[in-house]
mmCIF file of C-alpha atoms in Angstrom:
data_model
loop_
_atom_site.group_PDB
_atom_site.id
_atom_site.type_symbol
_atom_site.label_atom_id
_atom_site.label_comp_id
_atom_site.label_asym_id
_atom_site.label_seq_id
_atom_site.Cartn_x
_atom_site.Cartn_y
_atom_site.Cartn_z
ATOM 1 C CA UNK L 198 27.631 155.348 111.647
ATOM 2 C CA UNK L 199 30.757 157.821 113.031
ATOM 3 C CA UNK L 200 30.650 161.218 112.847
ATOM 4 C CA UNK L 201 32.896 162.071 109.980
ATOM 5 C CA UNK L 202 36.071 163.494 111.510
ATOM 6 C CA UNK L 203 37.312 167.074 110.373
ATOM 7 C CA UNK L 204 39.067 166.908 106.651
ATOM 8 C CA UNK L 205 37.195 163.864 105.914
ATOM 9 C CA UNK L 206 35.806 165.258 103.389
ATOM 10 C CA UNK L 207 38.565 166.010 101.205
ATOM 11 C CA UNK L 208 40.026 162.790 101.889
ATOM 12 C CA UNK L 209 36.867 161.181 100.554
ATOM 13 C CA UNK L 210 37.044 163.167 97.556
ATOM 14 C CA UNK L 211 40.295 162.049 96.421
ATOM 15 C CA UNK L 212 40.003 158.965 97.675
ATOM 16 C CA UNK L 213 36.467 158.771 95.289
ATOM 17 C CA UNK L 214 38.841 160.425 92.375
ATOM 18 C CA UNK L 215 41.543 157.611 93.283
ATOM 19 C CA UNK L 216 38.875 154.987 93.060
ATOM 20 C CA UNK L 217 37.052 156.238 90.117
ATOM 21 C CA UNK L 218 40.003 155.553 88.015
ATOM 22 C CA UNK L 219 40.838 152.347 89.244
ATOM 23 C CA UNK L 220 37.419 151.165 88.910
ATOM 24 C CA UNK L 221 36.853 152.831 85.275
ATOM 25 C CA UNK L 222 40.457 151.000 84.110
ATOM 26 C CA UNK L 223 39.551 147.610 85.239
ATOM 27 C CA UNK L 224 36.403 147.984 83.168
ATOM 28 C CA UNK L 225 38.173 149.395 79.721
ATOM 29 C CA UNK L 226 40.655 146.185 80.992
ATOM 30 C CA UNK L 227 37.921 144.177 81.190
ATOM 31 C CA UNK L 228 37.069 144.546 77.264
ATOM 32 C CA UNK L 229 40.378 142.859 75.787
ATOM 33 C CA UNK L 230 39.781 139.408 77.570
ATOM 34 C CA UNK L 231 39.704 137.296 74.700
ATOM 35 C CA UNK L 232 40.977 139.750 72.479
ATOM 36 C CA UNK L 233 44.709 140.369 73.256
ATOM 37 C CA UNK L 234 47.165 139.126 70.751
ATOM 38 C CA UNK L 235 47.810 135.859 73.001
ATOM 39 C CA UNK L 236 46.129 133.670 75.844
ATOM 40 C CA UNK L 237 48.699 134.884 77.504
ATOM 41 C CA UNK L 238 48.468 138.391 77.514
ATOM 42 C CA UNK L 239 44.408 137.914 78.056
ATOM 43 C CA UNK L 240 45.181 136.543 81.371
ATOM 44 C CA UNK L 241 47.989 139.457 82.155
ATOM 45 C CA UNK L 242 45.873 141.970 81.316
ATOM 46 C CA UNK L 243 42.747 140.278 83.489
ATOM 47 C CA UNK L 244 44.713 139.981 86.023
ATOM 48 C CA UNK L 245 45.778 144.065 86.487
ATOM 49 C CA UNK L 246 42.017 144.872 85.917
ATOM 50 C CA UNK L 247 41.585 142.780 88.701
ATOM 51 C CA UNK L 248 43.938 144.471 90.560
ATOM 52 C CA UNK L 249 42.701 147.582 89.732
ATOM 53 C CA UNK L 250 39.304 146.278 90.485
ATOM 54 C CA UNK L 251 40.613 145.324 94.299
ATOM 55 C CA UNK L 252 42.203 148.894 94.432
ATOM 56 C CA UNK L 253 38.564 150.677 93.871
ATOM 57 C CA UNK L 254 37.007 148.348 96.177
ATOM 58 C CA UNK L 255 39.012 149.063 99.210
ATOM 59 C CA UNK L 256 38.744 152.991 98.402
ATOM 60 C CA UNK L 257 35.077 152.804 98.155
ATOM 61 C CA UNK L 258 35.066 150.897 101.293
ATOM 62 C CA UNK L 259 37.169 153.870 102.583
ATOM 63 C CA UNK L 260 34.985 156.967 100.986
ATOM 64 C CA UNK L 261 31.684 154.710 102.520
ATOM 65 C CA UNK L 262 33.279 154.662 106.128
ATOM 66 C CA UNK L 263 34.281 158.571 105.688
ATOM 67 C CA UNK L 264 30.750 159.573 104.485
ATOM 68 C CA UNK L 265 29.193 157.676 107.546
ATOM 69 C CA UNK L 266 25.763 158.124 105.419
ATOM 70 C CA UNK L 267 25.543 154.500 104.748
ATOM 71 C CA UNK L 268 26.140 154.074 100.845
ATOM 72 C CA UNK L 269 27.718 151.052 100.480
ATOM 73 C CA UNK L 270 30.542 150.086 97.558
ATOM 74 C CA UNK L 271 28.106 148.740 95.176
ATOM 75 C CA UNK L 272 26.072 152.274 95.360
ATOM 76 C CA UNK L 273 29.164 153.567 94.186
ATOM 77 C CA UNK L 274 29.957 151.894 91.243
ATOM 78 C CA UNK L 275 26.141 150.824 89.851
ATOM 79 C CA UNK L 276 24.402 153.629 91.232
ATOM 80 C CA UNK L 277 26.303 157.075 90.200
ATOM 81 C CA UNK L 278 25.276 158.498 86.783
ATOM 82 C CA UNK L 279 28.836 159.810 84.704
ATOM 83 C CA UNK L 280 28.687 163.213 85.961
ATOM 84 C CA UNK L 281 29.053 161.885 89.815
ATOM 85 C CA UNK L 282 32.440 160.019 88.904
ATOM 86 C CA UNK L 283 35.488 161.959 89.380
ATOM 87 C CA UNK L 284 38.523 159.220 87.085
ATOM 88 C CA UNK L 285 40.847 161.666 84.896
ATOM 89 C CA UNK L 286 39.398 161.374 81.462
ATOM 90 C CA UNK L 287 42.950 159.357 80.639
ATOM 91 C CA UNK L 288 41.086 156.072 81.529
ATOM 92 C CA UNK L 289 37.686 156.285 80.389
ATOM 93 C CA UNK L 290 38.281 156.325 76.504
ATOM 94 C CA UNK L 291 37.831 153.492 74.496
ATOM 95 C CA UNK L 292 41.419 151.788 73.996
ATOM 96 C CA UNK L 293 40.398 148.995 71.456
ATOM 97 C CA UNK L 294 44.562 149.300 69.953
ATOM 98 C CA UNK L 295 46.585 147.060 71.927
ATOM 99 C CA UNK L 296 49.591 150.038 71.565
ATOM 100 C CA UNK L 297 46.929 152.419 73.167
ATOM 101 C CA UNK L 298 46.203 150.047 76.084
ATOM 102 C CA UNK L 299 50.120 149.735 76.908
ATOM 103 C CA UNK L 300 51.099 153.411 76.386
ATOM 104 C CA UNK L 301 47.908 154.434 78.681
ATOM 105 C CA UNK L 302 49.200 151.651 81.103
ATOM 106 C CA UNK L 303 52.548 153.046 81.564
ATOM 107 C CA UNK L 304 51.074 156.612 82.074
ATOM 108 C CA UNK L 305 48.955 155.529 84.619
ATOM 109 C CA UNK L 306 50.687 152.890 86.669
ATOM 110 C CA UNK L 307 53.937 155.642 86.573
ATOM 111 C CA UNK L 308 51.125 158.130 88.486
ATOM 112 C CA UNK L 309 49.799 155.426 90.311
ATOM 113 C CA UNK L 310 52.841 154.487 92.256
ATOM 114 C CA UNK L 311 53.434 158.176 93.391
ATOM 115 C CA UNK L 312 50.325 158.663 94.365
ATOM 116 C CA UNK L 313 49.850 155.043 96.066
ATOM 117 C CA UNK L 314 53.128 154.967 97.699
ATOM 118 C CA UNK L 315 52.836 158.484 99.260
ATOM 119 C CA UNK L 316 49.517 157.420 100.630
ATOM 120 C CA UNK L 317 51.164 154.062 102.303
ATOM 121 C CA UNK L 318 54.015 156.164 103.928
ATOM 122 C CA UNK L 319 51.655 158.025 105.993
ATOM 123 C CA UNK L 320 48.656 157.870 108.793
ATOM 124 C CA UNK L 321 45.394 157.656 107.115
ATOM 125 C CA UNK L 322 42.207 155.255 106.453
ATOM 126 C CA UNK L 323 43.588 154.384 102.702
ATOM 127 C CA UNK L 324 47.178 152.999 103.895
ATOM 128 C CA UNK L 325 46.406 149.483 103.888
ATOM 129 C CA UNK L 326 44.586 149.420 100.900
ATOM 130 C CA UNK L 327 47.828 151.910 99.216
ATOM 131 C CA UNK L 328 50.135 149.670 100.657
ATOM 132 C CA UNK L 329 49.060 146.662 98.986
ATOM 133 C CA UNK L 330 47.860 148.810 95.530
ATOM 134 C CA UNK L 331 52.056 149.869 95.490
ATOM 135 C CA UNK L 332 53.068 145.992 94.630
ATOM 136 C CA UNK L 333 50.222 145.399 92.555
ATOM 137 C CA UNK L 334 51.328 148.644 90.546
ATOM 138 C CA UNK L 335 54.842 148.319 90.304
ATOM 139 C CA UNK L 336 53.782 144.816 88.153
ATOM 140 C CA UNK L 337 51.607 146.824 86.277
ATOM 141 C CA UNK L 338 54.274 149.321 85.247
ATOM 142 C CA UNK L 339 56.827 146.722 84.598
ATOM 143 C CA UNK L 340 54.452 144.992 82.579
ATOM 144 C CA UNK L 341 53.168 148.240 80.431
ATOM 145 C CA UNK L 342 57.380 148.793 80.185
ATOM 146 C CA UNK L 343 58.153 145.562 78.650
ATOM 147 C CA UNK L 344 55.474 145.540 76.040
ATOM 148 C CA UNK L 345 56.302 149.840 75.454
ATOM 149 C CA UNK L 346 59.966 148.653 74.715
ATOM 150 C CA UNK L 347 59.064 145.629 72.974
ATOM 151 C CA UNK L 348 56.470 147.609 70.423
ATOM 152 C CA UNK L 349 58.415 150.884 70.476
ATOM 153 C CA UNK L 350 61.736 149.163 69.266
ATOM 154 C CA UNK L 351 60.368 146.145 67.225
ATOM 155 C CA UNK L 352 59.093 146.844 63.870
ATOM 156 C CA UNK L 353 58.652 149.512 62.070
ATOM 157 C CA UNK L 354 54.982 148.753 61.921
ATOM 158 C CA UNK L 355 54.734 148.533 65.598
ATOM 159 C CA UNK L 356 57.277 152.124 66.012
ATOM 160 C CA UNK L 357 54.475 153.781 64.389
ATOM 161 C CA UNK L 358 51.723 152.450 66.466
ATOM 162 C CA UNK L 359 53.562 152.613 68.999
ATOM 163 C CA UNK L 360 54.324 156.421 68.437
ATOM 164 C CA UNK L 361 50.600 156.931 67.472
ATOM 165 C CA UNK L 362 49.333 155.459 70.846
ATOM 166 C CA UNK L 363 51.993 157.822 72.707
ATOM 167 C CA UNK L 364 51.125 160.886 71.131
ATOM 168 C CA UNK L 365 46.961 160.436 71.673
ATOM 169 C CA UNK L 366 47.722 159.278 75.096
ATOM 170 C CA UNK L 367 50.049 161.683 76.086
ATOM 171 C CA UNK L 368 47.778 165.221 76.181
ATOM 172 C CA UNK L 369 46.235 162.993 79.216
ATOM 173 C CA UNK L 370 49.000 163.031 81.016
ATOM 174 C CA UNK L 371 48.609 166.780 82.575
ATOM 175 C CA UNK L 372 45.103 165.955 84.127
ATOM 176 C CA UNK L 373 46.755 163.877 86.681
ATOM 177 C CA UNK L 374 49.541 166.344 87.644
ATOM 178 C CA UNK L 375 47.096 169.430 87.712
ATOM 179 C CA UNK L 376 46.590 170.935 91.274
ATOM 180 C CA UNK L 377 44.173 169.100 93.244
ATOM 181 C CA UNK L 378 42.545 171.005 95.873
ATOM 182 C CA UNK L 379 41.001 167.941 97.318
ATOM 183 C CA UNK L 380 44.701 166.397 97.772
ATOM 184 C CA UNK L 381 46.192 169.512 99.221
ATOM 185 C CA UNK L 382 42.748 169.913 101.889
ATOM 186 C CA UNK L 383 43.187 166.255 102.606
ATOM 187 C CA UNK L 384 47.161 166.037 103.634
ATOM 188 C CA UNK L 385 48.449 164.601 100.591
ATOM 189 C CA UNK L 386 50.718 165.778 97.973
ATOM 190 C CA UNK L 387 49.641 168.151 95.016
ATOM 191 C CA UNK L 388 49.991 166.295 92.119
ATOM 192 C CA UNK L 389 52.157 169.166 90.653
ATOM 193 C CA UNK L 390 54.699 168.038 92.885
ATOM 194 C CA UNK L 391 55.167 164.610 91.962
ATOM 195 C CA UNK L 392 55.455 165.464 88.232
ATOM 196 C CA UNK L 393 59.353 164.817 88.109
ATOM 197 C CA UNK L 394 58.907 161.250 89.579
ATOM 198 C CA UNK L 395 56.195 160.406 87.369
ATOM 199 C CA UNK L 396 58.563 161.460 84.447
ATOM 200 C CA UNK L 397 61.491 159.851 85.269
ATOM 201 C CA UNK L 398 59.062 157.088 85.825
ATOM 202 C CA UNK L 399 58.034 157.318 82.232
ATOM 203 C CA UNK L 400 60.744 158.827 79.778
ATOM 204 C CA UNK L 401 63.286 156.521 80.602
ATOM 205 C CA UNK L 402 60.965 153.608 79.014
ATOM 206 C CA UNK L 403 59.964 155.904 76.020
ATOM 207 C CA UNK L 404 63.612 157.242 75.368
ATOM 208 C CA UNK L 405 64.669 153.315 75.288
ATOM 209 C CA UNK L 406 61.841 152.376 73.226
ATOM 210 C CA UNK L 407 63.215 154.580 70.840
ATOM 211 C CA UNK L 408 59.526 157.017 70.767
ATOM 212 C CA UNK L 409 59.770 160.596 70.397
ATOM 213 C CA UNK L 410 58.708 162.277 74.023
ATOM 214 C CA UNK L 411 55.640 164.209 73.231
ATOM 215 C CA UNK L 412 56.396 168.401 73.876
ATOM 216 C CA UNK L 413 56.253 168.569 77.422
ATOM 217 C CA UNK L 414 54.237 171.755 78.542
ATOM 218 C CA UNK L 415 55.553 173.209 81.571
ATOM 219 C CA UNK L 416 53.529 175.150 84.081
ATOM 220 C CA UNK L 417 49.890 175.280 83.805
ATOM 221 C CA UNK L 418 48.475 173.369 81.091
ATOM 222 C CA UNK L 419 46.701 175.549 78.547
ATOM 223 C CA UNK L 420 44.280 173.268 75.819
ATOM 224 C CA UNK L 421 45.302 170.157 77.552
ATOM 225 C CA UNK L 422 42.261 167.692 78.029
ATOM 226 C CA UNK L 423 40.426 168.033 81.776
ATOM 227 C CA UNK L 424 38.030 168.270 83.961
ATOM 228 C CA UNK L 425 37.399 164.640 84.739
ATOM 229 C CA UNK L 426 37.787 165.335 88.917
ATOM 230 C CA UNK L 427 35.222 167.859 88.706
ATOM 231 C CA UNK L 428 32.240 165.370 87.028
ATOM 232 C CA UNK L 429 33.022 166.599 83.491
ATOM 233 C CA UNK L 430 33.414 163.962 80.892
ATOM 234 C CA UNK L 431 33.549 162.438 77.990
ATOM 235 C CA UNK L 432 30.310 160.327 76.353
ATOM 236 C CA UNK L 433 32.523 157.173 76.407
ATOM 237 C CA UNK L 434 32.180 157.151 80.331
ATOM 238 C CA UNK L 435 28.435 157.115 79.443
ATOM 239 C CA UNK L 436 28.898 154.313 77.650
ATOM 240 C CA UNK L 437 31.074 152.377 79.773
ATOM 241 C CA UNK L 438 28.868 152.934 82.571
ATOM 242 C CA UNK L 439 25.595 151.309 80.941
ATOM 243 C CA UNK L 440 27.489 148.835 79.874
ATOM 244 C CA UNK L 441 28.943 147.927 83.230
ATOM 245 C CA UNK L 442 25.981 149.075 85.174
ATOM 246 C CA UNK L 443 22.768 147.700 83.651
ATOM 247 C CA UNK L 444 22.699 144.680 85.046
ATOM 248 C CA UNK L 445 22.681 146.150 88.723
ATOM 249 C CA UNK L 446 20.182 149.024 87.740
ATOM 250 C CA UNK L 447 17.881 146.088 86.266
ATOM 251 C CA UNK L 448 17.887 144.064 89.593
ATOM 252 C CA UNK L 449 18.027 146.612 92.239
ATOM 253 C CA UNK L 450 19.106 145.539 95.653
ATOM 254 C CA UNK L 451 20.239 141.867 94.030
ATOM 255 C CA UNK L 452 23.040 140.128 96.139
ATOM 256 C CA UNK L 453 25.212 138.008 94.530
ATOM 257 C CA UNK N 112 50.415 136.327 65.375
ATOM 258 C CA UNK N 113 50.513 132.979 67.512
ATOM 259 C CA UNK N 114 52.382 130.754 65.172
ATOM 260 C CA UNK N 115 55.075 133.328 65.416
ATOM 261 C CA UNK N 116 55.553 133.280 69.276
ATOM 262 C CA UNK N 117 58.139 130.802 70.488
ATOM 263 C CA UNK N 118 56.375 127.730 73.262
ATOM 264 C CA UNK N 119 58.310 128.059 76.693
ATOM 265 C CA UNK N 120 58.071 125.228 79.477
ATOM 266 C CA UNK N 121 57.663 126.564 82.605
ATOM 267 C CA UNK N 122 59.208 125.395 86.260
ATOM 268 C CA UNK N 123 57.490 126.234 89.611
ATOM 269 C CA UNK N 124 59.796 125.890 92.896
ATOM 270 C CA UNK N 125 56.542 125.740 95.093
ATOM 271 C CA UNK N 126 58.996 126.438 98.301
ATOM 272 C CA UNK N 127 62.287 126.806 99.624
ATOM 273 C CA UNK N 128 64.160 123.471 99.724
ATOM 274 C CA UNK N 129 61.682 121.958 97.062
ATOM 275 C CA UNK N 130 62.635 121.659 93.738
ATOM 276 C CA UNK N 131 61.797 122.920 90.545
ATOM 277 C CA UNK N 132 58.762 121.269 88.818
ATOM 278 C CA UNK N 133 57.203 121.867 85.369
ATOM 279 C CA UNK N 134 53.326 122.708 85.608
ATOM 280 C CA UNK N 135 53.241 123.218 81.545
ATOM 281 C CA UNK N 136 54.036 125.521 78.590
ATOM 282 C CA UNK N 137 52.692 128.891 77.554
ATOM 283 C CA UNK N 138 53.891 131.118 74.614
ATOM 284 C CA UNK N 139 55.685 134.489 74.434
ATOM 285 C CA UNK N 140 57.953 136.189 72.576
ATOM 286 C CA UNK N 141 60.925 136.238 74.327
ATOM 287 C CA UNK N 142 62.169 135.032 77.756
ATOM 288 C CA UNK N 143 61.565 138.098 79.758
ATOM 289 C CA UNK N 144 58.007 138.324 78.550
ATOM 290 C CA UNK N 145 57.825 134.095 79.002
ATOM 291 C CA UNK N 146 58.741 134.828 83.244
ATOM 292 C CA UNK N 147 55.938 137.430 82.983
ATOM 293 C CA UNK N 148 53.867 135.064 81.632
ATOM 294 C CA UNK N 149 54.470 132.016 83.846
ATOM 295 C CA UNK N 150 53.945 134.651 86.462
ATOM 296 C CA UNK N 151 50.332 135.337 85.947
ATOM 297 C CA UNK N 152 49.187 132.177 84.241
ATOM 298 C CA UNK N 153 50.953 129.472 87.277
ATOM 299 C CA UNK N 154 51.887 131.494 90.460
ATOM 300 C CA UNK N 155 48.743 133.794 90.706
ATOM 301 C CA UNK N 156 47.322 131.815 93.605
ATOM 302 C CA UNK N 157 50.760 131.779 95.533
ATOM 303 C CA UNK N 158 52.040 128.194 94.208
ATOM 304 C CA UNK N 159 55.417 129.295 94.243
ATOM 305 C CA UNK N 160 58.750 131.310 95.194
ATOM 306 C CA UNK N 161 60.167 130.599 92.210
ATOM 307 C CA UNK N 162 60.188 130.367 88.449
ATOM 308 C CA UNK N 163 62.028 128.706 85.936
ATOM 309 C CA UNK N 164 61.768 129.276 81.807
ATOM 310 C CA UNK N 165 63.273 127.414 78.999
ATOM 311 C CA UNK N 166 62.425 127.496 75.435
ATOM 312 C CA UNK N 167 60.987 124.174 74.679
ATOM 313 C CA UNK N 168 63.043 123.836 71.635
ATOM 314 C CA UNK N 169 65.958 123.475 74.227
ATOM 315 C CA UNK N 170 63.956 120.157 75.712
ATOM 316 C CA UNK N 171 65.511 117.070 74.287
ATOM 317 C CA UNK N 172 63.041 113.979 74.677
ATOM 318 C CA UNK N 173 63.522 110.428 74.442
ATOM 319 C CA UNK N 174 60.701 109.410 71.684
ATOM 320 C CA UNK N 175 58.182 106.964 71.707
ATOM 321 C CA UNK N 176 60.161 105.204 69.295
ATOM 322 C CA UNK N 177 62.423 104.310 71.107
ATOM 323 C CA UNK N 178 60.773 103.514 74.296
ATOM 324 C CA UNK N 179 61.307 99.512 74.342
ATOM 325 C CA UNK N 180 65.085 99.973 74.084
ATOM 326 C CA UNK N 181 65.165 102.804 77.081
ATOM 327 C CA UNK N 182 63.009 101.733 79.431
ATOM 328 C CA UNK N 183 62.013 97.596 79.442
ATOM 329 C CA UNK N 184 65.492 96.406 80.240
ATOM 330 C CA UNK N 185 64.678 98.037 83.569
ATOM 331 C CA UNK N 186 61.996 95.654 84.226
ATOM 332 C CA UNK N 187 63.445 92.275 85.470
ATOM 333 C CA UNK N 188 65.972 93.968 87.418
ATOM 334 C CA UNK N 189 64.153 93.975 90.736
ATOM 335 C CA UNK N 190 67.114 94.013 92.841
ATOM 336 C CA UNK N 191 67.268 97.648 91.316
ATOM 337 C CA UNK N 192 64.482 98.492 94.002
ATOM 338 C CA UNK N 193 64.988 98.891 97.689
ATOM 339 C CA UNK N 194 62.026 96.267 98.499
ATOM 340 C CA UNK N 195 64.021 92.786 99.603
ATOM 341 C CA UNK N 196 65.056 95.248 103.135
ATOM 342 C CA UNK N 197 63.483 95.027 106.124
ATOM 343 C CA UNK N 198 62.776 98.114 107.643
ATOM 344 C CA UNK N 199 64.047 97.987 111.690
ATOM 345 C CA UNK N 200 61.210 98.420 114.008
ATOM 346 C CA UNK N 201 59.817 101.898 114.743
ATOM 347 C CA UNK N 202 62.014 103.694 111.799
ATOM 348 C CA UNK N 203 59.333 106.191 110.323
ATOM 349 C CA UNK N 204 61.438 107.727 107.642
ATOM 350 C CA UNK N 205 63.734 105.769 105.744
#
């Protein structure tokens, strides 16, 4: 093992945060295979959990090498208890409402393609894995577009869902664009900063799915949902993880 | 939900130069979603540059009806088929 080179830390705490998410979201992804409206869509969604799945597997491989103390990627995701995972709290609520799992997916990807592409335009031990994470999001937002749009303008059944899904989702958002100390030790950008990208990443999509724009708050958020990068979550992590972990707690140190 | 989305054929050009040629049918509802589609279920494994999608009410097909009338007259017409040549010594692609 290397000695861990000076700011390594921080980088492996966002990189951990980074990872968190994307593993968390290929898991709630994970759940509508064999339950989305078509075949189709069950493979589509599959698919960008998979993605997402590949995403938290190179950053774990990344935090692993960082730490130099020997924990390996599988440590990470089967053997951390919920208050050792650092995902916003965006991803790890059930989303069992196909309008939810789109409107979450274009908040998300919108973030994700800031934060992956500024970490592929620069020196570091994440740009390969960012690099190839900034194609495999840019689907996943066009993807999350089409089906806002498509719901949004459609019927007025699916309006109101849609609507529904945007305003639960939305109070979310301003977890990802708080100030991350982590970020700002490690060289990257404060997610403050990329706030205007993410929304003109975002509103465009809403405005021409006809959905009313939740009140954006400016400034620091005051009541908004957070707390997810510091270990403090909701039970549905909880549940997600002894779902998704069990079988790797029961079998310790099984390959496969 | 399903009856109500539209069946779409889908073409894969598997390279430059090659052609367009159909691997099967999927559903969607429209033909921007359809390309999406096609996108995950055929090219996921890199079989292809690119992609074609037409509704498959658009596909007119001869019927099995009809099949003696289209296709038997064909039959005796050997000379139809390049096979009374002879191929020239050492000519590998004809």
């Amino acid at each position: 093992m290397s000695t861990p080179a000076p700011g390594s830390d921080a980088t492996a705490t966002y990189l951990l945060g980074l990872a968190d998410d994307a593993l968390v979201t290929a898991q709630r992804l994970g759940w509508w295979v064999s339950r989305a409206p078509e075949l189709e869509e069950d493979v589509a969604l599959a698919n960008i959990g998979l993605d997402q799945l590949g995403q938290a597997r190179g950053l774990y491989t990344v935090v692993c090498d960082l730490e130099g103390a020997g924990r390996t990627e599988d440590d990470l995701a089967y053997l951390r208890d919920a208050s050792d995972f650092r995902n916003v709290l965006l991803v790890e609520r059930p989303q069992e409402d196909f309008a939810v799992c789109v409107v979450r997916m274009l908040l998300l990807a919108a973030w994700q393609s800031e934060v992956y592409a500024a970490l592929a335009s620069r020196e570091g031990p994440a740009r390969g894995v960012a690099a190839k994470a900034v194609k495999e999001v840019a689907y996943h937002l066009d993807h999350a577009a089409q089906w806002v749009l498509r719901l949004g303008d459609g019927t007025a059944l699916s309006h109101e869902r849609a609507q529904a899904a945007l305003d639960a989702e939305w109070p979310f958002l301003a977890e990802l664009l708080e100030p991350d100390p982590a970020a700002v030790a490690a060289g990257h950008p404060d997610p403050p900063s990329l706030r205007e990208a993410v929304l003109a990443r975002i509103v465009p999509v809403l405005t021409a799915a006809t959905l009313v724009v939740p009140e954006q708050s400016t400034g620091q958020p005051t009541g908004q949902p957070t707390g997810g990068r510091r270990g403090h979550h909701t039970e549905h992590l909880t549940d997600l993880l002894a779902e998704m972990q069990q079988v790797a707690r029961a079998h310790p140190g099984a390959t496969w | 939900m399903s009856a109500e989305w539209p069946l779409w054929e889908v073409f894969v050009r598997a390279r430059r130069g090659m052609s367009h040629v159909h691997v099967g049918s999927l559903h969607a509802p429209d033909a921007e979603m359809a390309l999406r589609n096609a996108r995950d279920v055929y090219t996921r494994r890199q079989e292809g540059v690119s992609l074609w999608v037409v509704p498959s009410s658009a596909v007119v097909a001869s019927t099995p009806d009809l099949q003696g009338s289209f296709f038997e007259p064909a039959a005796d017409k050997d000379y139809r088929h390049p096979t009374h040549y002879t191929v020239p010594e050492g000519v590998e692609h004809l």
